[in-house]
Coordinates of C-alpha atoms in Angstrom, one line a residue:
Chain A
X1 CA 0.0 0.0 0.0
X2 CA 1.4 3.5 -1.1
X3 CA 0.3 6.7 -0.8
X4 CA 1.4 10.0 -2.8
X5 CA 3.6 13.0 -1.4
X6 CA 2.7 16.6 -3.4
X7 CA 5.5 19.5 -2.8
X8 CA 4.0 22.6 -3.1
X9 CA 4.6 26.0 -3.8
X10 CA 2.4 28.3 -1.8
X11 CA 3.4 31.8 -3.4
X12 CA 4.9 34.5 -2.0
X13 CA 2.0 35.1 0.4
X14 CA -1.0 36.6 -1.3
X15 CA -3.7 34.1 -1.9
X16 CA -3.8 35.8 -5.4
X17 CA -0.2 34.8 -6.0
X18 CA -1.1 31.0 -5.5
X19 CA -1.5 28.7 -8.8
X20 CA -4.9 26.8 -9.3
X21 CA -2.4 24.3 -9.5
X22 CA -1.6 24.5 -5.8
X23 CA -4.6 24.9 -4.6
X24 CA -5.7 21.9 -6.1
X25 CA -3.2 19.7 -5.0
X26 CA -4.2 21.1 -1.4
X27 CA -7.8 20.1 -2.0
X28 CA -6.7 16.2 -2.3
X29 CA -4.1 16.0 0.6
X30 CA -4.6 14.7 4.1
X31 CA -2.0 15.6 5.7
X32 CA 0.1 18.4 5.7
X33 CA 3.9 18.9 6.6
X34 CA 5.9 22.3 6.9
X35 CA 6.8 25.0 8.2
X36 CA 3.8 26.4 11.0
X37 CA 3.8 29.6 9.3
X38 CA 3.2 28.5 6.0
X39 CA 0.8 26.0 7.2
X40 CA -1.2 29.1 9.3
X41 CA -1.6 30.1 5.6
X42 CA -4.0 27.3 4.9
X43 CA -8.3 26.5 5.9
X44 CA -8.0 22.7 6.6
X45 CA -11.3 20.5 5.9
X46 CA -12.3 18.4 8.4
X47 CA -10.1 15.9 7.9
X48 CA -7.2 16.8 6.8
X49 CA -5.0 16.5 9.2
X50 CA -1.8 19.4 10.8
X51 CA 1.3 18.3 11.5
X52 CA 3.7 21.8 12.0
X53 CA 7.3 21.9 12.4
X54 CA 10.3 24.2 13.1
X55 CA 12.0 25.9 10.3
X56 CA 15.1 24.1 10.8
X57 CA 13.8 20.3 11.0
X58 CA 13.7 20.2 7.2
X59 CA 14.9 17.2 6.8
X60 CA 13.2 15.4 9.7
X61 CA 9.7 16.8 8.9
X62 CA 10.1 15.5 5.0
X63 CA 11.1 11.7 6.7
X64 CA 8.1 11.9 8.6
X65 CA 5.8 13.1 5.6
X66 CA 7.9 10.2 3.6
X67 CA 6.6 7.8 5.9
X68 CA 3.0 8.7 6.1
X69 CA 2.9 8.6 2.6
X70 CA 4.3 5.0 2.5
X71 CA 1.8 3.9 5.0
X72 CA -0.7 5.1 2.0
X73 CA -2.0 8.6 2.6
X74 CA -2.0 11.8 0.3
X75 CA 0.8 14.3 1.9
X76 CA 1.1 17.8 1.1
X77 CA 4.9 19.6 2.1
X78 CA 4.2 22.8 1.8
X79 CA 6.8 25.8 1.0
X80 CA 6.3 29.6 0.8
X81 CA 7.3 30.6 -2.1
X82 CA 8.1 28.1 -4.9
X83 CA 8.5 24.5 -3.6
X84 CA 12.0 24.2 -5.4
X85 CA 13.8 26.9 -4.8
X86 CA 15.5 27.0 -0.7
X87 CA 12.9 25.0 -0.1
X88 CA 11.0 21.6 0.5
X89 CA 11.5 19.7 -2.8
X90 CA 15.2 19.1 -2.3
X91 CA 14.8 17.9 1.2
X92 CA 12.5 15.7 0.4
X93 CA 14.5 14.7 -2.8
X94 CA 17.3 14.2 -0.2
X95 CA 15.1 12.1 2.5
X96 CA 14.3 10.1 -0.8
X97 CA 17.4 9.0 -2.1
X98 CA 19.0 8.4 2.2
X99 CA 15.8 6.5 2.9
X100 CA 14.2 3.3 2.2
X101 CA 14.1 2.1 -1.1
X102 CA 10.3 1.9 -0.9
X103 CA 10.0 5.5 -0.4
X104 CA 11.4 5.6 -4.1
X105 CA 8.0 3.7 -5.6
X106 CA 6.0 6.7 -3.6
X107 CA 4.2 8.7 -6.4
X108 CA 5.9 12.2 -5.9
X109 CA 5.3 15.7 -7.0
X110 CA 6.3 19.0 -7.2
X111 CA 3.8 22.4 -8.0
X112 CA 5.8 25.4 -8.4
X113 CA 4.5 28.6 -7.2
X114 CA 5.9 32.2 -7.3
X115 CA 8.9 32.4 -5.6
X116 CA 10.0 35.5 -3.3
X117 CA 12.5 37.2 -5.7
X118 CA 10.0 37.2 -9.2
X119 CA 7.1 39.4 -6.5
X120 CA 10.1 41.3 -4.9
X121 CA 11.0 42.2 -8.5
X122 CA 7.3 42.8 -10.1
X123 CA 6.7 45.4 -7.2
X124 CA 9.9 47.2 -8.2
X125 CA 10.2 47.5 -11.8
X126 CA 12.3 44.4 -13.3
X127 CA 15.8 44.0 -11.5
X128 CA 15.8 40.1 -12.5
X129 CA 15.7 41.3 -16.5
X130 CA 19.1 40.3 -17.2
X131 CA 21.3 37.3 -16.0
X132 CA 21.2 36.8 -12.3
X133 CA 22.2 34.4 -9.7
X134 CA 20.1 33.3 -6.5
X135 CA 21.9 32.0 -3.4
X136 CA 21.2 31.6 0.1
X137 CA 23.0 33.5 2.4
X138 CA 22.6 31.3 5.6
X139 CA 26.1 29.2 6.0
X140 CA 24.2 26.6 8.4
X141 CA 24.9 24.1 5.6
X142 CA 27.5 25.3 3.3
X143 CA 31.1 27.2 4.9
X144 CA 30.8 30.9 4.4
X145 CA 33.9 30.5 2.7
X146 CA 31.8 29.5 -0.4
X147 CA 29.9 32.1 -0.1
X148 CA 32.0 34.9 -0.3
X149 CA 33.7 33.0 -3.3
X150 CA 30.3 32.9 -5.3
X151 CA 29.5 36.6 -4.2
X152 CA 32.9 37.7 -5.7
X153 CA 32.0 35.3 -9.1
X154 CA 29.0 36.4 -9.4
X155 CA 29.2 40.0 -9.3
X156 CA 32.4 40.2 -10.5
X157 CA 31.1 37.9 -13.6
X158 CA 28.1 40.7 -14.2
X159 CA 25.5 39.1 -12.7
X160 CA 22.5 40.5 -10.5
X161 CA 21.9 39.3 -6.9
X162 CA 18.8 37.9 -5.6
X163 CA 19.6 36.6 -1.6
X164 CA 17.1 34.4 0.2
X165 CA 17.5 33.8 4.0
X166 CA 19.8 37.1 3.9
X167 CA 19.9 37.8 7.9
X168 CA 18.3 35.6 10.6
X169 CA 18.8 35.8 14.7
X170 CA 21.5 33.1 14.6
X171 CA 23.2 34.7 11.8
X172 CA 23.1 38.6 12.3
X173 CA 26.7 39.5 10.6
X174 CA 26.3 37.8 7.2
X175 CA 24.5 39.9 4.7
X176 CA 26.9 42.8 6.7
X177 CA 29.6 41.3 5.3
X178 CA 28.3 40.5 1.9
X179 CA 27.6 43.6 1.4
X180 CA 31.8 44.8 2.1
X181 CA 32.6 42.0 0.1
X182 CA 30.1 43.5 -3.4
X183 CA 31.4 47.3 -2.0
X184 CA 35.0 46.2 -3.3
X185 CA 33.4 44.5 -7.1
X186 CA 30.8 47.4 -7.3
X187 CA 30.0 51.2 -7.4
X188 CA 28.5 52.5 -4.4
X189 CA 25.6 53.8 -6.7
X190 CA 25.3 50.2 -7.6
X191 CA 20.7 49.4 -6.7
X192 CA 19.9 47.2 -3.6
X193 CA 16.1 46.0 -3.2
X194 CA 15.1 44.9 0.4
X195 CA 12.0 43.2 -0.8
X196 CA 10.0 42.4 2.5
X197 CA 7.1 40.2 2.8
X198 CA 6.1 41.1 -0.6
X199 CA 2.2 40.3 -1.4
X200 CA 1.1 40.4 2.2
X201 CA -0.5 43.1 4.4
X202 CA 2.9 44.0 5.5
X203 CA 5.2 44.5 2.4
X204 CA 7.8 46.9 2.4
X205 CA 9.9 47.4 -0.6
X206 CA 13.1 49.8 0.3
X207 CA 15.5 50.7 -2.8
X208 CA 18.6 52.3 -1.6
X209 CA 22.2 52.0 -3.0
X210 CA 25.1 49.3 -2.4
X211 CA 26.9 52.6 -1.0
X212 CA 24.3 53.0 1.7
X213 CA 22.5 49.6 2.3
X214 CA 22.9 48.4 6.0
X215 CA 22.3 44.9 6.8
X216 CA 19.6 45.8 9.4
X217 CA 17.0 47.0 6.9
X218 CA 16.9 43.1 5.9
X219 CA 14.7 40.4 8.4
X220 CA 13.8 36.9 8.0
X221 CA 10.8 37.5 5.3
X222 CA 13.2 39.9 2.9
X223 CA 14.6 39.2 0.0
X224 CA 17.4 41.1 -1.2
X225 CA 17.9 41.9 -4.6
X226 CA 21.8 43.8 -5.6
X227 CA 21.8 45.1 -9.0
X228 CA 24.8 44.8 -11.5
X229 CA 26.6 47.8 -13.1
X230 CA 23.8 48.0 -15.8
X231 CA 21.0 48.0 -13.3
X232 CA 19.2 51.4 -14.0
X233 CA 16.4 53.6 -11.3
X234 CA 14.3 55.6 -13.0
X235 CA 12.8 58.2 -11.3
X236 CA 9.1 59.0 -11.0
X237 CA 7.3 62.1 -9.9
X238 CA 4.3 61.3 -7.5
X239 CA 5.6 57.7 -7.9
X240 CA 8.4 55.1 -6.2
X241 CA 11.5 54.8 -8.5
X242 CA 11.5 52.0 -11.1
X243 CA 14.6 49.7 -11.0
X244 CA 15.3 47.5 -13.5
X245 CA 18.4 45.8 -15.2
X246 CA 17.9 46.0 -19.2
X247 CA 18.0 43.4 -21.3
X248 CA 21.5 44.3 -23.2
X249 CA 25.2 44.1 -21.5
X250 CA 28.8 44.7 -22.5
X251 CA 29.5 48.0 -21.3
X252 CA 31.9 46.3 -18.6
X253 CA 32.6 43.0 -20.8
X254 CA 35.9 41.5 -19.2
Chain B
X1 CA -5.4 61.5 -19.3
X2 CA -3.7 59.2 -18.4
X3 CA -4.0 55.2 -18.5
X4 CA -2.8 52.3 -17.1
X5 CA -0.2 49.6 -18.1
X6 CA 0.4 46.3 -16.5
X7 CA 3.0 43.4 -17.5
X8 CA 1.9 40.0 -16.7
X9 CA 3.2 36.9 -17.0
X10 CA 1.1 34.0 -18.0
X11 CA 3.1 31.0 -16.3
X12 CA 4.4 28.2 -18.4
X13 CA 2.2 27.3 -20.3
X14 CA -0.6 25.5 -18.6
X15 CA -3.9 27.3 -17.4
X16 CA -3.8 25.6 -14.2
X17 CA -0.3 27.8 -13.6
X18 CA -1.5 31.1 -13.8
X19 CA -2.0 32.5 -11.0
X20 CA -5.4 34.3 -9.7
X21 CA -3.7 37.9 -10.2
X22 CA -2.8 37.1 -13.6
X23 CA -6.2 36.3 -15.0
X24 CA -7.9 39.3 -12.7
X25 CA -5.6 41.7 -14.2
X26 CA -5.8 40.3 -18.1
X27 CA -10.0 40.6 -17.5
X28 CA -9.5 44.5 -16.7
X29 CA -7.5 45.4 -19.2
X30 CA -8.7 46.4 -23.1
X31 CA -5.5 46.1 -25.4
X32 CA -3.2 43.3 -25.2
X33 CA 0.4 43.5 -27.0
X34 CA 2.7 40.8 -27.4
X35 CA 4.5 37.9 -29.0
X36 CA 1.3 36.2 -30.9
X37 CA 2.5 32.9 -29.6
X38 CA 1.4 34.5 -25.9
X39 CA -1.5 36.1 -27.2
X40 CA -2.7 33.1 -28.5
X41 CA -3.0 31.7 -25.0
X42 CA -6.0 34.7 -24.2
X43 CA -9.3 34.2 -24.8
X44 CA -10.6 37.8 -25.5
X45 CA -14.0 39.2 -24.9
X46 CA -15.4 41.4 -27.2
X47 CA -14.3 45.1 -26.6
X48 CA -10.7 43.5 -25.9
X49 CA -8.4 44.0 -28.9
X50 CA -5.1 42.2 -29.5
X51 CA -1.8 43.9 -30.4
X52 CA 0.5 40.9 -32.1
X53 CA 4.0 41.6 -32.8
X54 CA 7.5 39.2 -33.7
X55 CA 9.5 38.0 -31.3
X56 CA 12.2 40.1 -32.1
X57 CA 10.7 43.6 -31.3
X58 CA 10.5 43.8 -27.3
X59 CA 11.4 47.7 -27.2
X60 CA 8.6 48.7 -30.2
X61 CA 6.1 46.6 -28.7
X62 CA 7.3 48.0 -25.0
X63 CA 6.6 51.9 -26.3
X64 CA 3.3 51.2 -28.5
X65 CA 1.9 49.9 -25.7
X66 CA 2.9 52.7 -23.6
X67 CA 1.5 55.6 -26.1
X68 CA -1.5 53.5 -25.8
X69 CA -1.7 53.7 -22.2
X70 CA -1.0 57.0 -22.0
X71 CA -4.0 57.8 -24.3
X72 CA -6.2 56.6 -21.7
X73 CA -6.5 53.4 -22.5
X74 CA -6.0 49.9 -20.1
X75 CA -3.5 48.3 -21.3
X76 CA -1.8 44.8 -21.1
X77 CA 1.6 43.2 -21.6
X78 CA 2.1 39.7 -22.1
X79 CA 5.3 37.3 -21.4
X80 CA 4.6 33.2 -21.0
X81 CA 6.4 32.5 -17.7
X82 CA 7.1 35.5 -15.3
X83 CA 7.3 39.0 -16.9
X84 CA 10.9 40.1 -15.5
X85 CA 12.5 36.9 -16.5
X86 CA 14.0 37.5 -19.7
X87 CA 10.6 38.5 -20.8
X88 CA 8.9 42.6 -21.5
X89 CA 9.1 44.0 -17.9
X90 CA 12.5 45.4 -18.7
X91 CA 11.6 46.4 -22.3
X92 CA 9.1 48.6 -21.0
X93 CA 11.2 50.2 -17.8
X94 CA 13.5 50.5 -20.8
X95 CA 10.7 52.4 -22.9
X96 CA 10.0 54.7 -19.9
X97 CA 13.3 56.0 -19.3
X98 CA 14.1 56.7 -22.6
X99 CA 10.8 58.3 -23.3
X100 CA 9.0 61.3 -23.2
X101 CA 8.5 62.0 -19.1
X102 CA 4.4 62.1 -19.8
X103 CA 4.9 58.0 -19.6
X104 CA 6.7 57.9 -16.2
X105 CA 3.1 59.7 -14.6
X106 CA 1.3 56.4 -16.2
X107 CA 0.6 53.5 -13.6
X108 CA 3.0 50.8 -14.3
X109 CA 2.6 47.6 -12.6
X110 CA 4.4 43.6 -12.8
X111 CA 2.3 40.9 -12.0
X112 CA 4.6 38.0 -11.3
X113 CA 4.3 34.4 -12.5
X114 CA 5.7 30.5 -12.3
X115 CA 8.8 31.1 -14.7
X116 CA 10.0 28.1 -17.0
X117 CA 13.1 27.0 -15.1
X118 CA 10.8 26.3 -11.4
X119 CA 8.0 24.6 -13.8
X120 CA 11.3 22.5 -15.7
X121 CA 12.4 21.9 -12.2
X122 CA 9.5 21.0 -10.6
X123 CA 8.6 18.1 -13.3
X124 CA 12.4 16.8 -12.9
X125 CA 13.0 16.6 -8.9
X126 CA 14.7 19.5 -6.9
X127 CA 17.6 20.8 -9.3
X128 CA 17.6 24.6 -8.7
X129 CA 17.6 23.5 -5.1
X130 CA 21.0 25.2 -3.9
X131 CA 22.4 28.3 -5.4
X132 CA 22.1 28.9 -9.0
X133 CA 22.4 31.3 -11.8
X134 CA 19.8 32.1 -14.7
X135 CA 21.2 33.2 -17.7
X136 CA 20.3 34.0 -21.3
X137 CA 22.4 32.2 -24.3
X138 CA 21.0 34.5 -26.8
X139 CA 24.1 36.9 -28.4
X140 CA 21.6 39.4 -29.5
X141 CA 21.9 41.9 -27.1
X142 CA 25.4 40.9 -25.3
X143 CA 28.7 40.1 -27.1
X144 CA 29.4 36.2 -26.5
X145 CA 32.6 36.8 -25.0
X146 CA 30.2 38.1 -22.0
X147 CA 28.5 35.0 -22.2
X148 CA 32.0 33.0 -22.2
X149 CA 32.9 34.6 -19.0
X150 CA 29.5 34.3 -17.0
X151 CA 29.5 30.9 -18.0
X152 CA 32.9 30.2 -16.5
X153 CA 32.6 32.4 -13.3
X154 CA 29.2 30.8 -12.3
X155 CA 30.2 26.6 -13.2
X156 CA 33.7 27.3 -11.7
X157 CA 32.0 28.9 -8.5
X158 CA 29.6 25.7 -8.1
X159 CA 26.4 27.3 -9.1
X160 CA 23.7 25.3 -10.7
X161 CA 22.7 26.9 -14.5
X162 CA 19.5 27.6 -15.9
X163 CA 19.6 28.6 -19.4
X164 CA 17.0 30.7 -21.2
X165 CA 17.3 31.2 -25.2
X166 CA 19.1 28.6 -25.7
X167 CA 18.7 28.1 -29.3
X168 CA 17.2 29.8 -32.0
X169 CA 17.7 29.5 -36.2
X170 CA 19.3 32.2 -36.0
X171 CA 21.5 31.5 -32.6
X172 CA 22.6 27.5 -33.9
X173 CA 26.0 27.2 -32.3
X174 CA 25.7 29.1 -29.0
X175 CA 24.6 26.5 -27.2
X176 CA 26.8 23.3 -28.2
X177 CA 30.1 26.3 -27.4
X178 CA 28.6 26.6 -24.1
X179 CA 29.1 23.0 -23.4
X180 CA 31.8 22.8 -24.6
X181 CA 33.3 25.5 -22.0
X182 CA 31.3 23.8 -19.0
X183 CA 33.1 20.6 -20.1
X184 CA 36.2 21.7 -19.3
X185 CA 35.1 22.8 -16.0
X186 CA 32.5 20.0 -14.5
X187 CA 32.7 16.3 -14.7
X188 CA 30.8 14.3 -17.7
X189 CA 28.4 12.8 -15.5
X190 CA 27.2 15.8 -14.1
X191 CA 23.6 16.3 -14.4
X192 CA 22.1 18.2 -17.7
X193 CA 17.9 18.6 -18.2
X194 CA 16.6 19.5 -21.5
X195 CA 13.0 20.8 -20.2
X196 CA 10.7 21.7 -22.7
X197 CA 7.5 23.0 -22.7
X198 CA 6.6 22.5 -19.0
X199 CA 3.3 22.2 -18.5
X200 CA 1.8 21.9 -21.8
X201 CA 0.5 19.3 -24.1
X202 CA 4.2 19.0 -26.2
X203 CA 6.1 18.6 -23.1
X204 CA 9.1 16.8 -22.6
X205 CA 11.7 16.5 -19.7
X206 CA 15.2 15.1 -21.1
X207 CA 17.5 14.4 -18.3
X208 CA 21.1 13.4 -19.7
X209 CA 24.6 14.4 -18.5
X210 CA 27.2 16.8 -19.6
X211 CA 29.1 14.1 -21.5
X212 CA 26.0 13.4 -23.3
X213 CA 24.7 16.1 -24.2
X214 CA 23.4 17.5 -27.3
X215 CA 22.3 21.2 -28.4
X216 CA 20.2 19.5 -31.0
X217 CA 18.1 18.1 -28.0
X218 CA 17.1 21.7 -27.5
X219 CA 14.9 24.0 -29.4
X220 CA 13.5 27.6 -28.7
X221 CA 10.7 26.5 -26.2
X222 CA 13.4 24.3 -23.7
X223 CA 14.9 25.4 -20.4
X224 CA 18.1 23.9 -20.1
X225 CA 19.0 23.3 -16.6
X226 CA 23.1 22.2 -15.9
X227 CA 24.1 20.8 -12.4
X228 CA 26.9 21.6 -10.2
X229 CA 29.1 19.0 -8.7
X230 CA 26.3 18.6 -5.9
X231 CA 23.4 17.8 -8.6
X232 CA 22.3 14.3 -7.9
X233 CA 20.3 12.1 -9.6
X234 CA 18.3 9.1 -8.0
X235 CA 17.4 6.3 -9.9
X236 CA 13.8 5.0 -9.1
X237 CA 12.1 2.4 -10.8
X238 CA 9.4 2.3 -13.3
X239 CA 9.5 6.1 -13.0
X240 CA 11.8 9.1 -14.3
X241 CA 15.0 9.4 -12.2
X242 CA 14.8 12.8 -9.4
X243 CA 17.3 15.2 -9.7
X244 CA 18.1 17.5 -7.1
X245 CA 21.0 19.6 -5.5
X246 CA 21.1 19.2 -2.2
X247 CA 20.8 21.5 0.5
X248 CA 24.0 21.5 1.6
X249 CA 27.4 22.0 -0.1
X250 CA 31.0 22.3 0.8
X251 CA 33.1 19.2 -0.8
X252 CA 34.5 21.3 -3.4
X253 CA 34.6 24.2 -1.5
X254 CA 37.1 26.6 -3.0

């Protein structure tokens, strides 16, 4: 007897922002894994069962939503955001491939969803329009030696910067130091985006400079987005600047 | 008088992908420009007229739909996928700044959607899972020596790739030289997907390795996703292998 495990993509936060998709795929599920605040998100039927976790048990919480599938129910792992991107579907992948070769005959799937950088970017003009790397900032599973080398190949190389998990009470110095680290590849006039909480009742979208950006303006629910040398704000009378990086390059070709 | 603009993207492909805000906004609006391919995803209502243009004309299309708006009217832009990925938000923050000021006073707004490389991802497993770049092949509007270089700073740094453009009739060779350079940097077996047209009907999800692969098994409507030397892939049988990169990284720190 096997059951079915759905990974899913809740959107950035606005119920608006969430595929038919996902809510689908919510509809069918019993049981639900994740995150408490992202679970908080959701109107359970009677019936289908909560089962909340910290944010930092991701691998335990997809085991446990491995093994309830196995026993033959419907899971749902649910992610803010997309599903695949820092998130649930790799854990899960990972708790797959570690576990029980029976897990691997589970019928598994993954619904993307609009993930924090593409609504930070929509409310700000298009930062993302040209090549860009996304990377977590938290060094809870990779050395921060790593990071700081892709921060330097990546803006060095031309790329925009979109940072998930920039700043988080365990790890208050990080996005500090990223930023000294891009103050030595970049201009000072260089964008920076702190996207916060974008789609929900308390979004706030700050564009400031690489000169001036301070580490503090960035919690938990931000995204940060650090232009490239071609990233461009126009301003707007009566209107919040538009930022956006265009769709040609070679200006700085090396 | 002034009107309205918005630039929405319409997901991947399939209906069941676009999200909420997507189809609210495209029901308000009463001119739509864009590639026809997009367009032909809309079913109009009567009153709603349709502005088709080639592929090739992003900054055009970007300021005829402006001096539309700024007569008054309610105007749409359409991209598949999410409109600041490599897609018309940046041709029209483009448009605005080079414009007369009368279109920076119009209302400008992105509405975000499930971009090709999470759908491509989400079909294949977990691979954008850990930090990765997204970059467009397409020599157009960047020399390919800029191209060279990002390729080699992200594989060398140990960022997954997501490639957009990858191929056109006019772009043949672009993408075959582009394995060839990740060749010399990441092992043969390391992960490649050939994702195309998440979502919809003509789908198909290629997953191959570096060794393998072909540019011919791409065409203008794949995502090509390239792993890093975390990308795993997990056999599973009587289904299509997972691929993921881990949460985690640090082996080949350098």
């Amino acid at each position: 007897m096997s059951g079915r495990i759905v990974v899913v993509g809740l959107g950035p936060g606005s119920p608006d922002q969430m595929t038919p998709e996902a809510r689908a795929a919510l509809i069918e599920a019993s049981d639900f894994f994740g995150y408490a605040p992202y679970l908080d998100r959701l109107e359970l039927a009677p019936g289908q069962t909560r089962h909340a976790s910290d944010n930092r048990e991701e691998l335990s919480r997809a085991g446990a939503a491995l093994d309830m599938a196995a026993s033959g129910r419907s899971v749902a792992v649910v992610s803010g955001g997309d599903a695949g991107i820092f998130a649930m579907a790799a854990a899960v992948c990972e708790a797959i491939e570690a576990g029980p070769l029976a897990w691997r005959e589970i019928e598994f799937r993954v619904v993307p969803g609009v993930t924090a950088m593409l609504a930070v970017a929509a409310r700000t003009g298009a930062p993302l329009g040209h090549d860009f790397c996304a990377m977590s900032l938290s060094d809870n599973l990779k050395p921060w030696e790593l990071i700081e080398a892709r921060l330097r190949a990546a803006a060095g190389a031309g790329f925009v910067l979109a940072f998930y998990n920039p700043v988080s009470r365990a790890r208050p110095w990080q996005l500090g130091r990223a930023f000294e680290i891009l103050r030595e590849i970049l201009a000072p006039a260089t964008p920076v985006i702190f996207g916060r909480a974008a789609g929900r009742p308390d979004e706030r979208m700050t564009v400031t400079t690489l000169g001036e950006a301070r580490s503090d303006q960035a919690d938990m629910a931000t995204c940060v987005i650090v232009g490239s040398a071609e990233t461009r704000v126009v301003a707007r009378e009566g209107r919040p600047p538009l930022v956006y990086s265009p769709r040609s390059a070679g200006r700085q070709a090396r």
